[in-house]
Amino acid sequence: MPLRRLPETTVNRIAAGEVVERPAAAVKELVENSLDAGARAVDVLMQDGGRTRMVVTDDGRGMTRDELTLALERHATSKLDNDDLTHVAFMGFRGEALPSIAAVSRLTLAARPAGGEGWQVRVDGGTAQSPEPAVLAPGTRVEVRDLFYTTPARLKFLKSARTEFGHARDMLMRLAMAWPGVAFRLGDGQRTAFQVAAEAESDPDSQRRARLAAVLGRDFADNAVAVHGVREDGITLIGLAGLPTYNRGTAQAQYLFVNNRPVRDRLLLGAVRAAYRDLLAHDRHPVVALFLTLDPALVDVNVHPAKAEVRFRDSAAIRSLLVGGLGQALAGAGHRASSTHGTATLGRFRPGGGMTPSLAPGDSARALAAQAPSGNASPLPAVSESAGLPGLAAGPSAAPPAADLPVPPAESAPLGVARAQVHETYILAQTADGLVIVDQHAAHERLVHERLRAQLREGGVARQGLLMPEVVDLDDRSAEALAARADSLRALGLILEPFGRGAVVVREVPAALAPMDAAGLVRDLADSLAEWGDLTALEDRLDALSGTLACHGSVRAGRRLSPAEMNALLRDMEQTPRAGQCKHGRPTYVELKLPDIERLFGRR
Ligand code: ADP
Ligand code: MG
């Protein structure tokens, strides 16, 4: 075949394969054009998943008759100054979307500038007719019919209408998060699937928060902390990070933006995972909406036609900003746990039903008090002093019931005053305006973990020698793995050496944990090392391991606590970063407010 130049329509059809691989991608391009045109309201209609008809209408600056024709030409754009590809302030910049979509559909482009006339151009499979007058409000309206009718092969690969519509919806939600001042609507011709009004222009922070609440739900906004990170070079990170207890089964609900563009970037997603690593189980995922802003010269958004991936000049800096910024925000949340757990708990109470109260109302206080703890009344040495952890006396001993104790005013502390321990597992505390139930093991584990971490940061965990070094039998691989990491373990306060084949001998343990079951700890550590074997950063490894240590140094469920011990635990929780959740992302406590309790009893 002779060498020849491809006709323009063919070029456009090939480009269409990249730019508009599916209806949702076409909608995305059109909506981005509306945003670039300064629209305050964007309306999207998608019939039959976009296959038969899509209409995007905006109130942006519109186009003149001449601009209409030009807009449909390949590589015609109003958005690239000086052909400088490194500074891309607009969403679109290739001048490819309109001609590409027009090449594979029947498209009508109608526009009217403020104070000007309305015009429209019809394009059929890439062939444009001449402009004709049109009636419309100032702005632009793009109608796309029979998408891919010129490329039947492509049509066959389209997913169901519902899937396509879902993609468009997700895409529109993301754009809505990035553009709080713009109203969005998506419908399928029968009903509205997504709609947000323009948020009032207060300060940018509250405007963004309001929009995130509108898109992701009040629940999310109520269970998230604000993230604010700034680097010296001006790279900033803002947004909302869901509390670890407000987690999901997939990473779908992680909304990331670079210079206000929605992205799904692996580097960024990995940084989010790292920031929550120690706060969530491996199969749980946080909900976040994060906006990264940096000089466009420091990021290449031109990597992928759909522009979902980006490439950073200095990816290590970006990663540390995310991990650091998120870590700080979450530590600031302190003992806060997700309120949804309180709400979920409420749902489980049934008035007089599920629970079968065996006590007359007047008896319940005494009954609780009778179950309440015993033990000496000295505060938890473990958590309230820097020296060490649970010197918790084992076993019950006589003590006054909690109800008889002098009780400091509950208002003074967020987690209130311990009133009882039930089932040797949960602490009931009264707060100024409600009731808190603490999972003692989960809470204490977090406290020990955080204490170990602090000691680690400050130069090493205090150790205590064992009178009788303990030999622990393991399999060969575990013994080797432990021996190979003896140095890291030393930093954690654990001194062990190989002891023949398949065994190690433990000589010293973290003072914070003694007395303890060294064999059990070493076996768990071996398991952790196997599981986290791929962690390269020493820091990560130590953190993960100190979590395992903490578990062993914690008060178990089933252990009786004295009122003083319980109160010391509550006070420590209030002081300790991340105390609201255990390392698996489960809450360490739940809270019921008085009005909710009153509701349970039909008093409200
Ligand atoms: P790009 O967005 O990359 O410039 P497009 O093919 O998407 O390329 O659009 C081409 C041009 O048409 C844009 O640069 C813009 O000038 C104009 N245009 C497209 N859509 C709109 C719109 N909704 N409102 C105003 N102008 C528009
Ligand atoms: Mg565009």
XYZ file of C-alpha atoms and ligand atoms in Angstrom:
632
model
C 0.000 0.000 0.000
C 1.231 3.488 -0.746
C 2.330 5.763 2.060
C -0.313 8.401 2.622
C -1.554 10.904 5.149
C -4.614 9.690 7.117
C -7.811 11.632 6.568
C -8.781 13.846 9.507
C -11.874 11.786 10.394
C -9.758 8.649 10.704
C -7.254 10.417 12.930
C -10.100 11.613 15.096
C -11.585 8.148 15.349
C -8.262 6.737 16.467
C -7.896 9.541 19.001
C -11.435 8.894 20.185
C -10.360 5.412 21.192
C -7.993 6.991 23.677
C -9.849 10.055 24.813
C -13.350 8.634 25.027
C -13.011 4.944 25.698
C -16.486 4.928 27.276
C -19.523 7.181 27.706
C -18.475 8.250 31.192
C -15.146 9.433 29.764
C -16.954 11.546 27.160
C -19.129 13.072 29.859
C -16.024 13.823 31.894
C -14.442 15.729 29.012
C -17.612 17.733 28.430
C -18.079 18.606 32.094
C -14.443 19.643 32.376
C -14.959 21.956 29.437
C -17.904 23.496 31.288
C -15.767 24.034 34.376
C -12.981 25.550 32.290
C -15.581 27.925 30.855
C -16.386 29.217 34.349
C -19.765 27.530 34.697
C -21.624 27.925 37.998
C -24.052 25.121 37.199
C -23.548 21.969 35.142
C -26.371 19.654 34.207
C -25.787 16.171 32.804
C -28.328 13.898 31.201
C -27.341 10.357 30.341
C -29.891 8.094 28.695
C -29.349 4.387 28.363
C -25.978 4.678 30.056
C -24.973 7.342 27.542
C -25.334 5.045 24.562
C -28.323 6.708 22.964
C -28.098 10.241 24.287
C -26.019 12.455 26.534
C -26.547 16.160 27.083
C -24.262 18.460 29.048
C -25.569 21.977 29.659
C -23.696 24.769 31.412
C -24.011 28.476 32.139
C -20.386 29.264 31.376
C -19.051 31.888 29.026
C -20.340 30.165 25.906
C -18.866 30.611 22.411
C -19.327 32.886 19.439
C -20.305 31.538 16.059
C -16.681 31.444 14.906
C -15.460 29.812 18.084
C -18.086 27.093 17.663
C -16.594 25.975 14.373
C -13.055 26.249 15.614
C -13.806 24.259 18.764
C -14.595 21.237 16.618
C -11.239 21.260 14.909
C -8.540 18.967 16.137
C -5.984 20.534 18.464
C -7.912 23.776 18.595
C -7.923 24.977 22.181
C -8.259 28.243 24.030
C -6.376 26.877 27.004
C -2.691 26.614 26.236
C -0.634 29.781 26.418
C 2.710 29.913 24.617
C 2.452 26.209 23.838
C 3.911 25.622 27.283
C 2.960 22.068 28.202
C 4.394 22.253 31.716
C 1.962 24.883 32.959
C -1.455 23.473 32.661
C -3.980 25.384 34.714
C -7.086 24.166 32.929
C -8.591 20.718 33.050
C -8.508 20.206 29.300
C -5.583 21.238 27.185
C -5.240 18.910 24.257
C -7.981 20.251 22.065
C -8.995 16.688 21.318
C -12.191 15.995 23.170
C -14.804 17.680 21.015
C -13.485 16.516 17.614
C -12.925 13.004 18.983
C -16.434 12.655 20.365
C -17.870 14.244 17.230
C -16.008 11.697 15.086
C -17.810 8.743 16.647
C -21.311 10.119 17.278
C -23.980 12.535 16.143
C -23.090 15.677 18.027
C -24.789 19.043 18.325
C -22.747 21.853 19.812
C -24.793 24.894 20.771
C -23.476 27.975 22.525
C -24.293 31.546 23.328
C -21.975 34.121 24.896
C -23.350 36.596 27.421
C -24.980 39.429 25.484
C -24.571 37.585 22.173
C -26.529 35.327 19.840
C -27.036 31.592 20.129
C -25.626 29.329 17.410
C -25.326 25.635 16.879
C -23.364 23.219 14.718
C -24.339 19.618 13.965
C -21.672 17.048 13.302
C -22.471 13.587 11.991
C -19.678 11.057 12.333
C -17.121 13.816 12.006
C -18.773 15.747 9.162
C -19.839 19.225 10.299
C -22.684 21.238 8.816
C -22.674 24.996 8.718
C -23.710 26.924 11.852
C -27.366 27.818 12.311
C -29.076 30.098 14.841
C -30.167 28.397 18.064
C -32.288 29.325 21.036
C -30.626 28.816 24.388
C -29.662 30.623 27.585
C -26.116 32.022 27.777
C -23.710 29.122 28.106
C -23.043 25.936 26.184
C -25.012 22.809 25.439
C -23.488 19.681 23.949
C -25.720 16.853 22.838
C -24.195 13.517 21.902
C -26.389 10.902 20.242
C -25.520 7.354 19.198
C -22.046 7.322 20.633
C -19.732 4.868 18.823
C -22.197 4.282 15.995
C -19.308 4.653 13.574
C -17.221 2.094 15.472
C -19.493 -0.938 16.028
C -16.637 -3.008 17.460
C -16.341 -0.528 20.278
C -20.079 -0.598 20.918
C -19.895 -4.310 21.622
C -17.464 -3.772 24.457
C -19.636 -1.293 26.307
C -20.692 -2.382 29.742
C -24.289 -2.290 30.883
C -26.112 1.027 31.009
C -26.103 0.819 34.765
C -22.331 0.357 34.909
C -21.697 3.275 32.575
C -24.066 5.482 34.505
C -22.327 4.471 37.723
C -18.962 5.491 36.307
C -20.331 8.858 35.258
C -21.826 9.352 38.684
C -18.555 8.549 40.425
C -16.682 10.898 38.125
C -19.190 13.695 38.735
C -18.973 13.201 42.503
C -15.226 13.647 42.306
C -15.492 16.804 40.223
C -18.135 18.121 42.605
C -15.741 17.678 45.531
C -13.128 19.705 43.714
C -15.509 22.509 42.680
C -17.577 23.446 45.738
C -18.818 26.680 44.188
C -20.468 24.903 41.258
C -23.879 23.197 41.231
C -24.007 19.736 39.631
C -26.840 17.496 38.552
C -26.915 14.090 36.899
C -30.089 12.462 35.637
C -31.070 9.611 33.340
C -34.178 11.264 31.933
C -36.433 9.829 34.614
C -34.842 10.581 37.913
C -32.018 12.613 39.378
C -29.173 10.391 40.515
C -26.864 13.014 41.917
C -27.355 16.644 42.761
C -25.544 19.276 44.779
C -26.262 22.978 45.032
C -23.447 25.510 44.886
C -21.987 25.928 48.351
C -22.073 29.422 49.785
C -18.749 31.174 49.443
C -17.715 31.502 53.036
C -14.061 30.792 53.765
C -12.604 28.123 51.476
C -12.227 25.604 54.297
C -15.832 25.607 55.395
C -16.992 25.748 51.800
C -14.997 22.624 51.006
C -16.139 20.885 54.158
C -19.756 21.660 53.331
C -19.321 20.261 49.833
C -17.623 17.107 51.076
C -20.484 16.604 53.504
C -22.968 17.128 50.667
C -21.238 14.588 48.420
C -19.953 12.007 50.885
C -22.605 12.399 53.558
C -22.837 14.178 56.889
C -21.622 11.004 58.513
C -18.260 11.297 56.862
C -17.803 14.951 57.733
C -18.722 14.218 61.344
C -16.270 11.356 61.513
C -13.297 12.993 59.895
C -10.492 15.281 60.936
C -9.181 18.228 58.964
C -5.792 17.760 57.354
C -3.448 20.713 56.922
C 0.058 20.129 55.711
C 2.425 22.676 54.188
C 5.977 22.159 53.075
C 8.611 24.867 52.932
C 8.558 24.734 49.155
C 4.875 25.618 49.195
C 3.401 22.196 48.441
C 0.212 21.943 50.465
C -2.131 19.198 51.499
C -5.616 19.875 52.807
C -8.811 17.906 53.129
C -10.633 15.561 55.426
C -9.387 12.230 56.724
C -11.888 9.750 58.096
C -11.305 8.479 61.607
C -9.851 4.982 61.502
C -12.970 3.602 63.138
C -14.961 4.952 60.189
C -13.551 2.466 57.736
C -14.614 0.549 54.642
C -14.040 -2.830 53.068
C -12.465 -1.362 49.910
C -10.261 1.570 48.989
C -12.990 2.968 46.687
C -13.824 5.860 48.983
C -10.400 7.468 48.759
C -10.760 10.675 46.831
C -7.499 12.267 45.815
C -6.920 15.490 43.914
C -3.806 17.057 42.496
C -4.161 20.729 41.691
C -7.885 20.169 41.950
C -7.939 17.349 39.398
C -9.344 14.018 40.511
C -6.623 11.379 40.264
C -6.232 7.731 41.176
C -2.537 7.686 41.657
C -0.704 4.677 43.071
C 1.895 6.699 44.905
C -0.761 8.738 46.687
C -2.939 5.745 47.510
C 0.129 3.963 48.893
C 0.927 6.936 51.112
C -2.617 6.914 52.492
C -2.281 3.215 53.257
C 1.020 3.833 55.032
C -0.445 6.636 57.137
C -3.216 4.381 58.413
C -1.189 1.187 58.557
C -0.950 1.078 62.269
C -4.552 2.154 62.816
C -6.410 -0.309 60.644
C -6.519 -4.012 59.963
C -5.021 -5.036 56.636
C -8.379 -5.593 54.999
C -9.981 -2.325 56.110
C -9.632 0.995 54.291
C -10.028 4.590 55.385
C -12.241 7.180 53.732
C -10.335 10.300 52.716
C -10.735 13.348 50.511
C -7.350 14.986 50.045
C -6.294 17.910 47.935
C -2.668 18.320 47.035
C -1.594 21.646 45.560
C 1.788 22.286 44.021
C 3.509 24.254 41.309
C 2.341 22.710 38.015
C 5.990 22.544 36.966
C 6.565 19.953 39.686
C 3.992 17.518 38.391
C 3.257 15.940 35.029
C -0.437 15.410 34.472
C 0.142 14.535 30.874
C 1.009 10.897 31.546
C -2.334 9.379 30.679
C -5.011 10.531 28.238
C -7.716 10.105 30.862
C -5.407 12.066 33.175
C -6.030 9.798 36.169
C -2.355 9.263 36.822
C 0.279 11.851 37.497
C 4.027 11.887 37.813
C 5.741 13.926 40.509
C 9.203 15.444 40.277
C 9.898 14.601 43.891
C 7.707 11.692 44.835
C 9.445 11.080 48.172
C 8.545 14.596 49.312
C 4.934 14.083 48.295
C 4.765 10.782 50.109
C 6.188 12.185 53.308
C 3.833 15.158 53.188
C 0.881 12.774 52.972
C 2.078 10.332 55.600
C 3.131 13.167 57.910
C 0.060 15.353 57.373
C -2.357 12.470 57.844
C -0.438 11.144 60.832
C -0.558 14.521 62.517
C -4.249 15.012 61.867
C -5.094 11.553 63.168
C -2.920 11.906 66.248
C -4.715 15.179 66.906
C -7.991 13.303 66.912
C -6.732 11.691 70.107
C -9.285 9.502 71.734
C -12.064 10.466 69.327
C -13.703 7.405 67.894
C -16.250 7.299 65.185
C -19.707 8.370 66.299
C -21.258 5.834 63.959
C -20.357 3.112 66.391
C -22.409 4.806 69.076
C -25.246 5.056 66.583
C -24.849 1.450 65.521
C -24.897 0.414 69.145
C -28.103 2.295 69.723
C -29.715 0.309 66.970
C -29.036 -2.864 68.892
C -30.885 -1.836 72.005
C -34.468 -2.967 71.985
C -36.793 -1.517 74.549
C -37.656 -4.442 76.791
C -36.979 -6.875 73.940
C -33.533 -8.131 73.059
C -32.261 -7.469 76.527
C -34.169 -9.230 79.247
C -33.689 -7.153 82.321
C -33.818 -9.340 85.382
C -33.723 -6.407 87.725
C -36.202 -3.876 88.878
C -35.077 -0.416 87.776
C -34.075 0.609 91.270
C -31.837 -2.388 91.623
C -29.733 -1.826 88.587
C -27.353 0.651 90.101
C -26.643 -1.643 92.993
C -26.319 -4.588 90.666
C -23.773 -2.780 88.564
C -21.924 -1.714 91.640
C -21.850 -5.264 92.913
C -20.193 -6.448 89.715
C -17.758 -3.670 89.933
C -14.231 -4.116 90.426
C -12.096 -4.667 93.173
C -8.411 -4.427 93.653
C -6.229 -1.925 95.364
C -6.962 1.699 94.837
C -3.590 2.800 93.611
C -3.583 4.359 90.179
C -2.385 2.270 87.262
C 1.364 2.594 87.571
C 1.564 1.251 84.132
C -0.031 3.947 82.168
C 0.303 6.910 84.423
C 4.030 6.845 84.973
C 6.753 6.894 82.439
C 8.665 4.042 84.037
C 6.686 1.071 83.021
C 3.480 -0.653 82.283
C 1.111 -2.976 83.882
C 2.176 -3.658 87.324
C -1.472 -4.498 87.525
C -2.101 -6.751 90.451
C -3.636 -9.995 89.313
C -6.785 -11.381 90.771
C -9.601 -9.909 92.790
C -9.370 -8.358 96.179
C -11.847 -6.519 98.296
C -12.681 -2.924 97.518
C -15.634 -0.658 97.981
C -18.200 -0.782 95.191
C -17.728 1.987 92.693
C -20.958 3.670 93.651
C -19.675 4.402 97.141
C -16.490 6.041 96.003
C -16.076 9.769 96.070
C -16.588 10.707 92.471
C -15.005 13.777 90.919
C -17.381 15.856 88.819
C -17.948 13.984 85.595
C -18.017 17.151 83.524
C -14.313 17.559 83.997
C -13.275 14.744 81.670
C -14.335 13.811 78.131
C -14.417 10.117 78.940
C -16.045 10.661 82.290
C -15.775 8.767 85.522
C -15.672 4.999 85.804
C -18.799 3.693 87.497
C -18.446 -0.016 86.988
C -16.687 -2.826 85.220
C -18.870 -5.454 83.624
C -17.925 -8.956 82.563
C -14.367 -8.096 83.568
C -14.056 -6.704 80.069
C -15.861 -3.384 79.770
C -15.629 -0.205 81.762
C -18.795 1.839 82.145
C -18.137 5.521 82.651
C -20.472 8.422 83.200
C -19.772 11.580 81.244
C -21.272 15.041 81.544
C -23.940 14.208 79.009
C -23.972 10.478 78.546
C -22.375 7.133 78.993
C -19.142 5.651 77.725
C -18.367 1.946 77.397
C -14.669 1.148 77.075
C -13.185 -2.088 75.796
C -10.429 -2.336 78.379
C -8.121 -4.599 76.416
C -8.332 -2.631 73.184
C -7.860 0.652 75.016
C -4.947 -0.486 77.087
C -3.240 -2.083 74.124
C -3.316 1.246 72.346
C -1.867 3.024 75.356
C 0.998 0.549 75.693
C 1.642 0.773 71.966
C 1.829 4.537 72.039
C 4.087 4.448 75.110
C 6.470 2.040 73.435
C 6.498 4.214 70.366
C 7.350 7.273 72.415
C 10.189 5.409 74.101
C 11.384 4.205 70.719
C 11.477 7.741 69.425
C 13.319 8.897 72.493
C 16.122 6.432 71.965
C 15.137 2.975 72.955
C 12.849 0.972 75.135
C 13.890 0.304 78.716
C 14.772 -3.364 79.255
C 14.645 -5.719 82.164
C 16.756 -8.864 82.453
C 15.093 -12.203 83.065
C 16.349 -14.078 86.122
C 16.061 -17.274 84.132
C 16.710 -16.773 80.423
C 13.863 -18.425 78.588
C 14.441 -20.865 75.743
C 11.670 -20.775 73.131
C 11.265 -23.574 70.606
C 10.221 -22.490 67.137
C 10.522 -23.770 63.621
C 13.837 -23.187 61.846
C 12.593 -20.359 59.683
C 11.051 -18.366 62.494
C 14.128 -18.776 64.661
C 16.355 -17.550 61.856
C 14.080 -14.641 61.043
C 14.101 -13.520 64.663
C 17.848 -13.898 65.023
C 18.410 -11.945 61.833
C 16.479 -9.049 63.285
C 18.036 -9.147 66.720
C 19.170 -5.534 66.331
C 15.726 -4.164 65.631
C 14.336 -6.203 68.475
C 16.982 -4.812 70.794
C 15.687 -1.320 70.067
C 12.315 -2.617 71.189
C 13.790 -3.812 74.459
C 13.953 -7.472 73.584
C 17.285 -9.272 73.737
C 17.373 -12.704 72.199
C 19.964 -14.982 70.598
C 19.881 -18.094 68.491
C 19.902 -21.237 70.636
C 20.752 -24.241 68.543
C 18.485 -25.186 65.678
C 14.967 -23.862 65.681
C 15.176 -22.126 69.033
C 16.050 -18.774 70.555
C 16.889 -17.777 74.072
C 15.314 -14.627 75.495
C 17.524 -12.781 77.970
C 15.872 -9.394 78.434
C 12.369 -8.074 77.796
C 10.881 -4.568 77.636
C 10.556 -3.341 81.201
C 7.173 -1.953 80.303
C 5.843 -5.420 79.673
C 7.382 -7.426 82.487
C 6.227 -9.728 83.915
C 5.065 -11.418 80.768
C 4.865 -14.603 78.802
C 8.089 -14.335 76.819
C 7.482 -17.495 74.801
C 4.077 -16.307 73.627
C 5.498 -12.943 72.684
C 8.373 -14.408 70.701
C 6.046 -16.695 68.756
C 3.779 -13.787 67.913
C 6.740 -11.701 66.846
C 7.869 -14.476 64.534
C 4.398 -14.491 62.963
C 4.441 -10.718 62.594
C 7.843 -10.843 60.929
C 6.571 -13.441 58.492
C 3.546 -11.324 57.713
C 5.411 -8.030 57.449
C 8.571 -9.470 56.010
C 8.445 -7.089 53.089
C 8.547 -3.945 55.169
C 11.821 -2.356 54.358
C 11.885 0.748 56.468
C 13.172 -0.010 59.923
C 10.794 2.560 61.263
C 7.776 0.748 59.863
C 9.016 -2.537 61.189
C 9.550 -1.242 64.686
C 6.156 0.340 64.723
C 4.471 -2.810 63.586
C 6.396 -4.888 66.069
C 5.701 -2.578 68.947
C 2.028 -3.191 68.187
C 2.599 -6.891 68.733
C 4.498 -6.162 71.923
C 1.725 -3.921 73.148
C -0.809 -6.666 72.760
C 1.211 -8.796 75.142
C 1.642 -6.065 77.685
C -2.011 -5.145 77.840
C -4.662 -5.879 80.348
C -6.606 -8.751 78.980
C -10.300 -8.949 78.814
C -11.365 -10.918 81.834
C -9.118 -9.047 84.218
C -10.646 -7.240 87.164
C -9.769 -3.586 87.533
C -10.085 -1.316 90.528
C -12.001 1.947 90.153
C -8.728 3.806 90.403
C -7.202 1.672 87.685
C -10.216 2.249 85.471
C -10.113 5.989 85.975
C -6.393 6.068 85.330
C -7.032 4.237 82.088
C -9.701 6.755 81.051
C -7.454 9.698 81.854
C -4.606 8.167 79.899
C -6.854 7.586 76.917
C -7.675 11.274 76.890
C -3.994 12.126 76.776
C -2.835 9.583 74.254
C -2.737 10.111 70.524
C -4.914 7.750 68.475
C -6.502 6.309 71.619
C -9.910 6.086 69.966
C -9.136 2.930 68.078
C -7.102 -0.215 68.406
C -4.599 -1.166 65.745
C -7.296 -2.985 63.813
C -9.402 0.135 63.486
C -12.005 -1.033 65.937
C -13.136 1.541 68.459
C -11.714 1.320 71.952
C -14.887 2.823 73.325
C -18.407 3.785 72.341
C -20.416 6.660 73.639
C -24.134 7.078 74.112
C -25.464 10.543 74.711
C -28.233 11.140 77.231
C -30.729 12.235 74.589
C -30.131 8.933 72.782
C -30.599 6.985 75.975
C -33.778 8.929 76.642
C -34.938 8.102 73.151
C -34.396 4.414 73.888
C -36.848 4.692 76.723
C -39.321 6.705 74.700
C -38.799 9.772 76.848
C -38.208 11.861 73.731
P -9.689 21.451 25.267
O -10.685 21.395 26.365
O -8.553 20.554 25.496
O -9.272 22.817 24.894
P -11.859 20.499 23.687
O -11.909 19.774 22.396
O -12.454 19.819 24.839
O -10.353 20.814 23.967
O -12.509 21.902 23.494
C -12.013 22.769 22.504
C -12.312 24.224 22.811
O -13.715 24.464 22.727
C -11.947 24.643 24.211
O -10.591 25.025 24.291
C -12.890 25.812 24.448
O -12.344 26.994 23.909
C -14.110 25.449 23.647
N -15.157 24.859 24.502
C -15.442 23.551 24.633
N -16.463 23.343 25.502
C -16.831 24.562 25.949
C -17.841 25.022 26.861
N -18.651 24.186 27.535
N -17.956 26.364 27.060
C -17.144 27.231 26.408
N -16.178 26.849 25.537
C -16.022 25.536 25.299
Mg -11.714 19.733 26.866
